[in-house]
mmCIF file of C-alpha atoms in Angstrom:
data_model
loop_
_atom_site.group_PDB
_atom_site.id
_atom_site.type_symbol
_atom_site.label_atom_id
_atom_site.label_comp_id
_atom_site.label_asym_id
_atom_site.label_seq_id
_atom_site.Cartn_x
_atom_site.Cartn_y
_atom_site.Cartn_z
ATOM 1 C CA MET A 1 87.776 82.760 68.744
ATOM 2 C CA SER A 2 87.414 81.409 72.273
ATOM 3 C CA PHE A 3 89.214 82.243 75.488
ATOM 4 C CA VAL A 4 89.627 78.502 76.180
ATOM 5 C CA GLU A 5 90.535 77.267 72.671
ATOM 6 C CA TYR A 6 93.364 78.756 70.622
ATOM 7 C CA GLY A 7 92.632 79.911 67.074
ATOM 8 C CA ASP A 8 95.323 80.577 64.470
ATOM 9 C CA THR A 9 93.576 83.218 62.372
ATOM 10 C CA ILE A 10 91.988 86.552 63.315
ATOM 11 C CA LYS A 11 88.311 86.603 62.295
ATOM 12 C CA ASP A 12 85.600 89.237 62.120
ATOM 13 C CA GLY A 13 84.010 89.572 65.592
ATOM 14 C CA ASP A 14 87.058 88.329 67.509
ATOM 15 C CA THR A 15 88.400 90.035 70.613
ATOM 16 C CA ALA A 16 92.149 90.575 70.115
ATOM 17 C CA ILE A 17 94.879 92.154 72.242
ATOM 18 C CA VAL A 18 96.905 94.957 70.641
ATOM 19 C CA PHE A 19 100.392 94.712 72.181
ATOM 20 C CA LEU A 20 102.465 97.909 72.052
ATOM 21 C CA GLY A 21 104.822 96.892 74.877
ATOM 22 C CA HIS A 22 104.898 95.077 78.218
ATOM 23 C CA GLU A 23 103.374 98.112 79.936
ATOM 24 C CA SER A 24 101.064 99.107 77.081
ATOM 25 C CA MET A 25 98.350 96.916 75.538
ATOM 26 C CA PHE A 26 94.593 97.029 75.090
ATOM 27 C CA PRO A 27 91.732 94.849 73.773
ATOM 28 C CA VAL A 28 89.947 95.533 70.514
ATOM 29 C CA LYS A 29 86.887 93.972 68.883
ATOM 30 C CA VAL A 30 87.750 93.124 65.288
ATOM 31 C CA GLN A 31 85.132 94.383 62.808
ATOM 32 C CA HIS A 32 85.054 94.896 59.031
ATOM 33 C CA GLY A 33 85.476 98.556 58.068
ATOM 34 C CA THR A 34 86.645 99.643 61.552
ATOM 35 C CA VAL A 35 89.933 101.375 62.386
ATOM 36 C CA THR A 36 91.827 101.552 65.686
ATOM 37 C CA GLN A 37 94.035 104.514 66.597
ATOM 38 C CA THR A 38 97.393 103.915 68.317
ATOM 39 C CA LYS A 39 100.390 106.147 69.011
ATOM 40 C CA TYR A 40 102.084 104.440 66.056
ATOM 41 C CA GLY A 41 99.231 105.220 63.674
ATOM 42 C CA VAL A 42 96.010 103.653 62.415
ATOM 43 C CA ILE A 43 95.246 99.911 62.294
ATOM 44 C CA ARG A 44 92.654 99.029 59.633
ATOM 45 C CA HIS A 45 90.778 95.910 60.696
ATOM 46 C CA SER A 46 89.750 94.796 57.192
ATOM 47 C CA THR A 47 93.280 94.830 55.726
ATOM 48 C CA ASP A 48 95.612 94.708 58.743
ATOM 49 C CA LEU A 49 93.861 92.202 61.024
ATOM 50 C CA ILE A 50 91.207 89.952 59.464
ATOM 51 C CA GLY A 51 92.800 86.877 57.935
ATOM 52 C CA LYS A 52 96.188 87.425 59.620
ATOM 53 C CA LYS A 53 97.616 84.958 62.142
ATOM 54 C CA TYR A 54 97.546 85.711 65.849
ATOM 55 C CA GLY A 55 100.990 86.857 66.947
ATOM 56 C CA SER A 56 101.526 88.761 63.677
ATOM 57 C CA LYS A 57 103.533 91.968 63.576
ATOM 58 C CA VAL A 58 101.281 94.676 62.120
ATOM 59 C CA THR A 59 102.701 97.919 60.689
ATOM 60 C CA CYS A 60 100.617 101.017 61.483
ATOM 61 C CA SER A 61 100.048 104.043 59.241
ATOM 62 C CA LYS A 62 102.889 106.089 60.806
ATOM 63 C CA GLY A 63 105.430 103.307 60.242
ATOM 64 C CA GLY A 64 105.427 101.947 63.794
ATOM 65 C CA TRP A 65 104.324 98.400 64.528
ATOM 66 C CA VAL A 66 102.394 96.361 67.085
ATOM 67 C CA PHE A 67 101.737 92.677 67.770
ATOM 68 C CA ILE A 68 98.206 91.218 67.707
ATOM 69 C CA LEU A 69 97.826 88.553 70.423
ATOM 70 C CA HIS A 70 95.231 85.858 71.004
ATOM 71 C CA PRO A 71 93.253 86.668 74.197
ATOM 72 C CA THR A 72 93.839 84.633 77.367
ATOM 73 C CA PRO A 73 92.419 85.031 80.893
ATOM 74 C CA GLU A 74 95.793 86.457 81.992
ATOM 75 C CA LEU A 75 95.810 89.108 79.257
ATOM 76 C CA TRP A 76 92.122 89.868 79.872
ATOM 77 C CA THR A 77 92.799 90.492 83.575
ATOM 78 C CA MET A 78 95.389 93.115 82.580
ATOM 79 C CA ASN A 79 93.160 94.832 79.992
ATOM 80 C CA LEU A 80 89.478 94.349 80.883
ATOM 81 C CA PRO A 81 87.100 97.290 81.444
ATOM 82 C CA HIS A 82 86.746 97.759 85.200
ATOM 83 C CA ARG A 83 83.155 97.695 86.411
ATOM 84 C CA THR A 84 84.315 96.772 89.920
ATOM 85 C CA GLN A 85 87.601 96.178 91.717
ATOM 86 C CA ILE A 86 89.060 92.946 90.334
ATOM 87 C CA LEU A 87 91.219 90.035 91.378
ATOM 88 C CA TYR A 88 94.662 89.792 89.771
ATOM 89 C CA SER A 89 96.816 86.826 88.805
ATOM 90 C CA THR A 90 98.562 86.681 92.201
ATOM 91 C CA ASP A 91 95.321 85.826 94.025
ATOM 92 C CA ILE A 92 93.714 83.956 91.110
ATOM 93 C CA SER A 93 96.560 81.433 90.939
ATOM 94 C CA ILE A 94 96.296 80.447 94.617
ATOM 95 C CA ILE A 95 92.465 80.329 94.416
ATOM 96 C CA THR A 96 92.413 77.834 91.529
ATOM 97 C CA MET A 97 95.033 75.669 93.248
ATOM 98 C CA MET A 98 93.566 75.672 96.770
ATOM 99 C CA LEU A 99 90.049 74.971 95.457
ATOM 100 C CA GLU A 100 91.539 71.929 93.671
ATOM 101 C CA LEU A 101 89.926 72.871 90.350
ATOM 102 C CA LYS A 102 90.457 70.816 87.200
ATOM 103 C CA PRO A 103 88.717 70.127 83.867
ATOM 104 C CA GLY A 104 85.193 68.927 84.629
ATOM 105 C CA SER A 105 84.824 70.738 87.979
ATOM 106 C CA ILE A 106 81.570 72.505 88.857
ATOM 107 C CA VAL A 107 82.139 75.936 90.452
ATOM 108 C CA CYS A 108 79.778 78.492 92.003
ATOM 109 C CA GLU A 109 80.893 82.140 92.184
ATOM 110 C CA SER A 110 79.491 85.347 93.667
ATOM 111 C CA GLY A 111 79.805 88.104 92.651
ATOM 112 C CA THR A 112 80.719 88.175 88.999
ATOM 113 C CA GLY A 113 81.948 91.779 88.992
ATOM 114 C CA SER A 114 84.186 92.542 86.004
ATOM 115 C CA GLY A 115 84.720 88.869 85.194
ATOM 116 C CA SER A 116 88.462 88.671 85.865
ATOM 117 C CA LEU A 117 88.310 85.538 88.019
ATOM 118 C CA SER A 118 85.383 84.164 86.011
ATOM 119 C CA HIS A 119 87.456 83.840 82.837
ATOM 120 C CA ALA A 120 90.240 82.046 84.713
ATOM 121 C CA LEU A 121 87.745 79.649 86.344
ATOM 122 C CA ILE A 122 86.114 78.880 82.981
ATOM 123 C CA ARG A 123 89.470 78.114 81.365
ATOM 124 C CA THR A 124 90.390 75.830 84.301
ATOM 125 C CA VAL A 125 87.179 73.740 84.276
ATOM 126 C CA ALA A 126 86.804 73.560 80.460
ATOM 127 C CA PRO A 127 85.828 71.650 78.374
ATOM 128 C CA THR A 128 83.391 69.581 80.482
ATOM 129 C CA GLY A 129 83.005 71.657 83.655
ATOM 130 C CA HIS A 130 80.672 74.573 84.367
ATOM 131 C CA LEU A 131 80.657 77.885 86.222
ATOM 132 C CA TYR A 132 77.516 79.182 87.959
ATOM 133 C CA THR A 133 78.128 82.855 88.698
ATOM 134 C CA VAL A 134 75.723 85.138 90.592
ATOM 135 C CA GLU A 135 75.747 88.935 90.301
ATOM 136 C CA PHE A 136 73.508 91.215 92.410
ATOM 137 C CA HIS A 137 73.749 94.215 90.054
ATOM 138 C CA GLN A 138 71.521 93.784 86.972
ATOM 139 C CA GLN A 139 73.583 95.869 84.518
ATOM 140 C CA ARG A 140 76.815 94.102 85.505
ATOM 141 C CA ALA A 141 75.132 90.710 85.081
ATOM 142 C CA GLU A 142 73.895 91.639 81.598
ATOM 143 C CA LYS A 143 77.335 92.942 80.592
ATOM 144 C CA ALA A 144 78.958 89.732 81.863
ATOM 145 C CA ARG A 145 76.587 87.611 79.744
ATOM 146 C CA GLU A 146 77.460 89.721 76.692
ATOM 147 C CA GLU A 147 81.205 89.329 77.268
ATOM 148 C CA PHE A 148 80.992 85.568 77.788
ATOM 149 C CA ARG A 149 79.026 85.287 74.533
ATOM 150 C CA GLU A 150 81.557 87.414 72.614
ATOM 151 C CA HIS A 151 84.441 85.408 74.069
ATOM 152 C CA GLY A 152 82.991 82.058 72.991
ATOM 153 C CA VAL A 153 82.521 80.597 76.486
ATOM 154 C CA GLU A 154 78.755 81.050 77.046
ATOM 155 C CA HIS A 155 78.223 77.247 76.989
ATOM 156 C CA LEU A 156 80.519 76.916 80.021
ATOM 157 C CA VAL A 157 78.913 79.534 82.280
ATOM 158 C CA THR A 158 75.475 80.428 83.665
ATOM 159 C CA VAL A 159 75.007 84.019 84.863
ATOM 160 C CA THR A 160 72.224 84.697 87.380
ATOM 161 C CA ASN A 161 71.083 88.122 88.570
ATOM 162 C CA GLN A 162 69.985 87.742 92.204
ATOM 163 C CA ASP A 163 71.058 88.270 95.810
ATOM 164 C CA VAL A 164 73.139 85.251 96.787
ATOM 165 C CA CYS A 165 72.707 86.023 100.504
ATOM 166 C CA LYS A 166 68.913 85.629 100.183
ATOM 167 C CA ASN A 167 68.392 83.312 97.214
ATOM 168 C CA GLY A 168 71.606 81.294 96.991
ATOM 169 C CA PHE A 169 73.222 80.047 93.767
ATOM 170 C CA GLY A 170 70.213 78.300 92.228
ATOM 171 C CA VAL A 171 71.852 74.839 92.391
ATOM 172 C CA SER A 172 72.107 72.193 95.108
ATOM 173 C CA ASP A 173 74.565 69.406 95.951
ATOM 174 C CA ILE A 174 76.571 69.596 92.701
ATOM 175 C CA ALA A 175 79.418 72.096 93.155
ATOM 176 C CA ASP A 176 83.009 71.003 93.720
ATOM 177 C CA ALA A 177 83.929 74.509 94.883
ATOM 178 C CA VAL A 178 82.346 77.835 95.865
ATOM 179 C CA PHE A 179 83.980 81.267 95.716
ATOM 180 C CA LEU A 180 82.585 84.313 97.537
ATOM 181 C CA ASP A 181 83.615 87.918 96.861
ATOM 182 C CA ILE A 182 80.802 89.893 98.497
ATOM 183 C CA PRO A 183 80.613 92.450 101.345
ATOM 184 C CA SER A 184 79.014 90.033 103.855
ATOM 185 C CA PRO A 185 80.149 86.499 102.952
ATOM 186 C CA TRP A 186 79.038 85.087 106.327
ATOM 187 C CA GLU A 187 75.414 85.550 105.190
ATOM 188 C CA ALA A 188 75.996 83.247 102.191
ATOM 189 C CA ILE A 189 77.830 80.382 103.945
ATOM 190 C CA GLY A 190 74.604 78.385 104.393
ATOM 191 C CA HIS A 191 73.746 78.705 100.692
ATOM 192 C CA ALA A 192 77.314 77.757 99.792
ATOM 193 C CA LYS A 193 77.031 74.596 101.865
ATOM 194 C CA SER A 194 73.774 73.715 100.081
ATOM 195 C CA ALA A 195 75.380 74.211 96.653
ATOM 196 C CA LEU A 196 78.428 72.055 97.445
ATOM 197 C CA LYS A 197 78.484 68.319 96.834
ATOM 198 C CA ALA A 198 77.695 66.003 99.749
ATOM 199 C CA GLU A 199 81.269 65.729 101.037
ATOM 200 C CA GLY A 200 84.696 67.212 100.374
ATOM 201 C CA GLY A 201 83.678 70.377 98.545
ATOM 202 C CA ARG A 202 85.917 73.417 98.990
ATOM 203 C CA ILE A 203 84.964 77.026 99.682
ATOM 204 C CA CYS A 204 86.973 80.266 99.395
ATOM 205 C CA SER A 205 86.011 83.729 100.599
ATOM 206 C CA PHE A 206 87.864 86.904 99.575
ATOM 207 C CA SER A 207 87.583 89.851 101.992
ATOM 208 C CA PRO A 208 89.709 93.015 102.281
ATOM 209 C CA CYS A 209 89.049 93.552 106.020
ATOM 210 C CA ILE A 210 90.075 91.233 108.862
ATOM 211 C CA GLU A 211 86.736 91.873 110.636
ATOM 212 C CA GLN A 212 84.974 90.293 107.640
ATOM 213 C CA VAL A 213 87.301 87.308 107.903
ATOM 214 C CA GLN A 214 86.524 86.831 111.602
ATOM 215 C CA ARG A 215 82.750 86.761 111.066
ATOM 216 C CA THR A 216 83.130 84.470 108.044
ATOM 217 C CA CYS A 217 85.266 81.981 109.995
ATOM 218 C CA LEU A 218 82.685 81.885 112.798
ATOM 219 C CA ALA A 219 79.933 81.186 110.253
ATOM 220 C CA MET A 220 82.022 78.431 108.640
ATOM 221 C CA GLU A 221 82.497 76.754 112.013
ATOM 222 C CA GLU A 222 78.776 77.071 112.726
ATOM 223 C CA TYR A 223 77.900 75.271 109.459
ATOM 224 C CA GLY A 224 80.394 72.485 110.099
ATOM 225 C CA PHE A 225 83.224 73.419 107.745
ATOM 226 C CA THR A 226 86.679 72.120 108.631
ATOM 227 C CA GLU A 227 90.302 72.900 107.687
ATOM 228 C CA ILE A 228 89.578 76.638 107.914
ATOM 229 C CA ASN A 229 92.665 78.562 106.827
ATOM 230 C CA THR A 230 93.269 82.242 105.972
ATOM 231 C CA LEU A 231 96.059 83.440 103.660
ATOM 232 C CA GLU A 232 97.344 86.810 102.451
ATOM 233 C CA ILE A 233 99.347 86.780 99.209
ATOM 234 C CA LEU A 234 101.830 89.618 98.604
ATOM 235 C CA LEU A 235 103.735 90.048 95.337
ATOM 236 C CA ARG A 236 107.294 91.358 95.673
ATOM 237 C CA VAL A 237 109.113 92.218 92.436
ATOM 238 C CA TYR A 238 112.917 92.439 92.261
ATOM 239 C CA ASN A 239 114.896 94.740 89.978
ATOM 240 C CA VAL A 240 118.103 93.154 88.620
ATOM 241 C CA ARG A 241 120.881 95.654 87.901
ATOM 242 C CA THR A 242 124.657 95.867 87.527
ATOM 243 C CA ILE A 243 126.482 97.653 90.334
ATOM 244 C CA SER A 244 130.133 98.532 91.003
ATOM 245 C CA LEU A 245 131.708 98.162 94.426
ATOM 246 C CA GLN A 246 135.209 98.878 95.674
ATOM 247 C CA ILE A 247 137.263 95.887 96.690
ATOM 248 C CA PRO A 248 139.581 95.967 99.713
ATOM 249 C CA ASP A 249 143.279 96.586 99.067
ATOM 250 C CA LEU A 250 145.003 93.538 100.557
ATOM 251 C CA GLY A 251 148.439 94.571 99.274
ATOM 252 C CA LYS A 252 148.768 91.702 96.796
ATOM 253 C CA ALA A 253 147.319 93.053 93.557
ATOM 254 C CA ALA A 254 150.278 95.322 92.775
ATOM 255 C CA GLU A 255 152.798 92.532 93.503
ATOM 256 C CA ASP A 256 150.878 90.051 91.294
ATOM 257 C CA ASN A 257 150.757 92.552 88.431
ATOM 258 C CA SER A 258 154.456 93.340 88.592
ATOM 259 C CA SER A 259 155.419 89.654 88.758
ATOM 260 C CA THR A 260 153.354 88.766 85.680
ATOM 261 C CA GLY A 261 154.520 91.753 83.624
ATOM 262 C CA PHE A 262 151.047 93.343 83.521
ATOM 263 C CA ASP A 263 151.077 96.736 81.783
ATOM 264 C CA SER A 264 148.072 98.855 82.778
ATOM 265 C CA SER A 265 148.969 101.473 80.149
ATOM 266 C CA ASN A 266 148.378 98.915 77.368
ATOM 267 C CA PRO A 267 144.845 99.521 75.945
ATOM 268 C CA SER A 268 144.394 95.788 75.366
ATOM 269 C CA ASN A 269 144.534 95.201 79.126
ATOM 270 C CA GLN A 270 141.954 97.823 80.121
ATOM 271 C CA GLY A 271 139.001 95.406 80.045
ATOM 272 C CA SER A 272 140.706 92.505 81.820
ATOM 273 C CA PRO A 273 139.950 91.392 85.395
ATOM 274 C CA CYS A 274 143.420 92.586 86.433
ATOM 275 C CA ALA A 275 142.540 96.075 85.195
ATOM 276 C CA ASN A 276 139.427 96.067 87.393
ATOM 277 C CA LEU A 277 141.529 94.997 90.354
ATOM 278 C CA GLN A 278 144.046 97.759 89.603
ATOM 279 C CA GLN A 279 141.207 100.288 89.634
ATOM 280 C CA GLY A 280 139.905 98.873 92.931
ATOM 281 C CA THR A 281 136.315 98.112 91.751
ATOM 282 C CA VAL A 282 134.397 95.027 90.707
ATOM 283 C CA GLN A 283 131.055 94.757 88.849
ATOM 284 C CA PHE A 284 128.381 92.145 89.495
ATOM 285 C CA LYS A 285 124.625 91.586 89.165
ATOM 286 C CA SER A 286 122.438 92.465 92.134
ATOM 287 C CA GLY A 287 118.722 92.009 92.791
ATOM 288 C CA VAL A 288 116.925 94.579 94.921
ATOM 289 C CA PRO A 289 113.184 94.971 95.591
ATOM 290 C CA LEU A 290 111.376 97.924 94.057
ATOM 291 C CA ARG A 291 110.852 100.941 96.297
ATOM 292 C CA GLU A 292 107.105 100.647 95.761
ATOM 293 C CA MET A 293 105.170 97.382 95.634
ATOM 294 C CA VAL A 294 101.579 96.198 95.465
ATOM 295 C CA GLY A 295 100.500 95.814 99.071
ATOM 296 C CA HIS A 296 97.428 94.315 100.697
ATOM 297 C CA THR A 297 94.621 93.252 98.351
ATOM 298 C CA GLY A 298 92.556 90.954 100.547
ATOM 299 C CA TYR A 299 92.454 87.864 102.749
ATOM 300 C CA LEU A 300 91.638 84.467 101.271
ATOM 301 C CA THR A 301 89.821 82.114 103.655
ATOM 302 C CA PHE A 302 89.574 78.456 102.607
ATOM 303 C CA ALA A 303 87.581 75.636 104.177
ATOM 304 C CA THR A 304 86.324 72.115 103.406
ATOM 305 C CA LYS A 305 82.797 70.731 103.738
ATOM 306 C CA SER A 306 83.049 67.726 106.040
#
């Protein structure tokens, strides 16, 4: 099993996603002799999972059923254990596009955190690219290495435990892109410039506060970066529903019905458009935004090494 290569069959040691519904799913490590409890009953790994195809419908001990899905960076972002605040698909999608990443790209990242963005970056640059990720916190760095190994992507990523603001990324003049998600990104701009290739490399900094953005932009200008641009991505979800509204009485509906011999007392005519007109209402689909939405996450500042 690998997060960047699809496998048909569930194997011992795989990480799989147990799908109970669109709002309910969780990851599980498949192991011989292990059981997983769900609200629909027990899933026995040896008999219910190992050897089955990904996407299979598995019946639990209480008679309910779940789907077992192959892991992807998108599903991992929704289900990973949170060691830090993470980036979600809304920001990740614009980051991978604006950094112009593709298979074979070399990317430097700091900090690793919970690995949400890291998995998406690895999938984007695979199979010939590489991710150099730096994490200041030792335990988080060790946990990230363990996860990358379990997910079959350790050959595509190098995890380093050090302070990027003092010691940099450990590479020079090779990166196509650099991503910064640290409290003081302006202190790492010089190291980012050293890690980037000689010309045309892209940099992105994620910061929740506008004061951080201002200091970062000044540092980027000082180190000669160009095309400095800051974005804020907001996700707005719409709820589609059927509504009924009264239509104005223009004085013609009754005349049209009488001229065509329409009988509103006939049950066969109750569902017809004329019946709706007779009742003075019409139904149609309407899209309205949800009353609550995900608001500000952070500002994304992009720039190019000239």
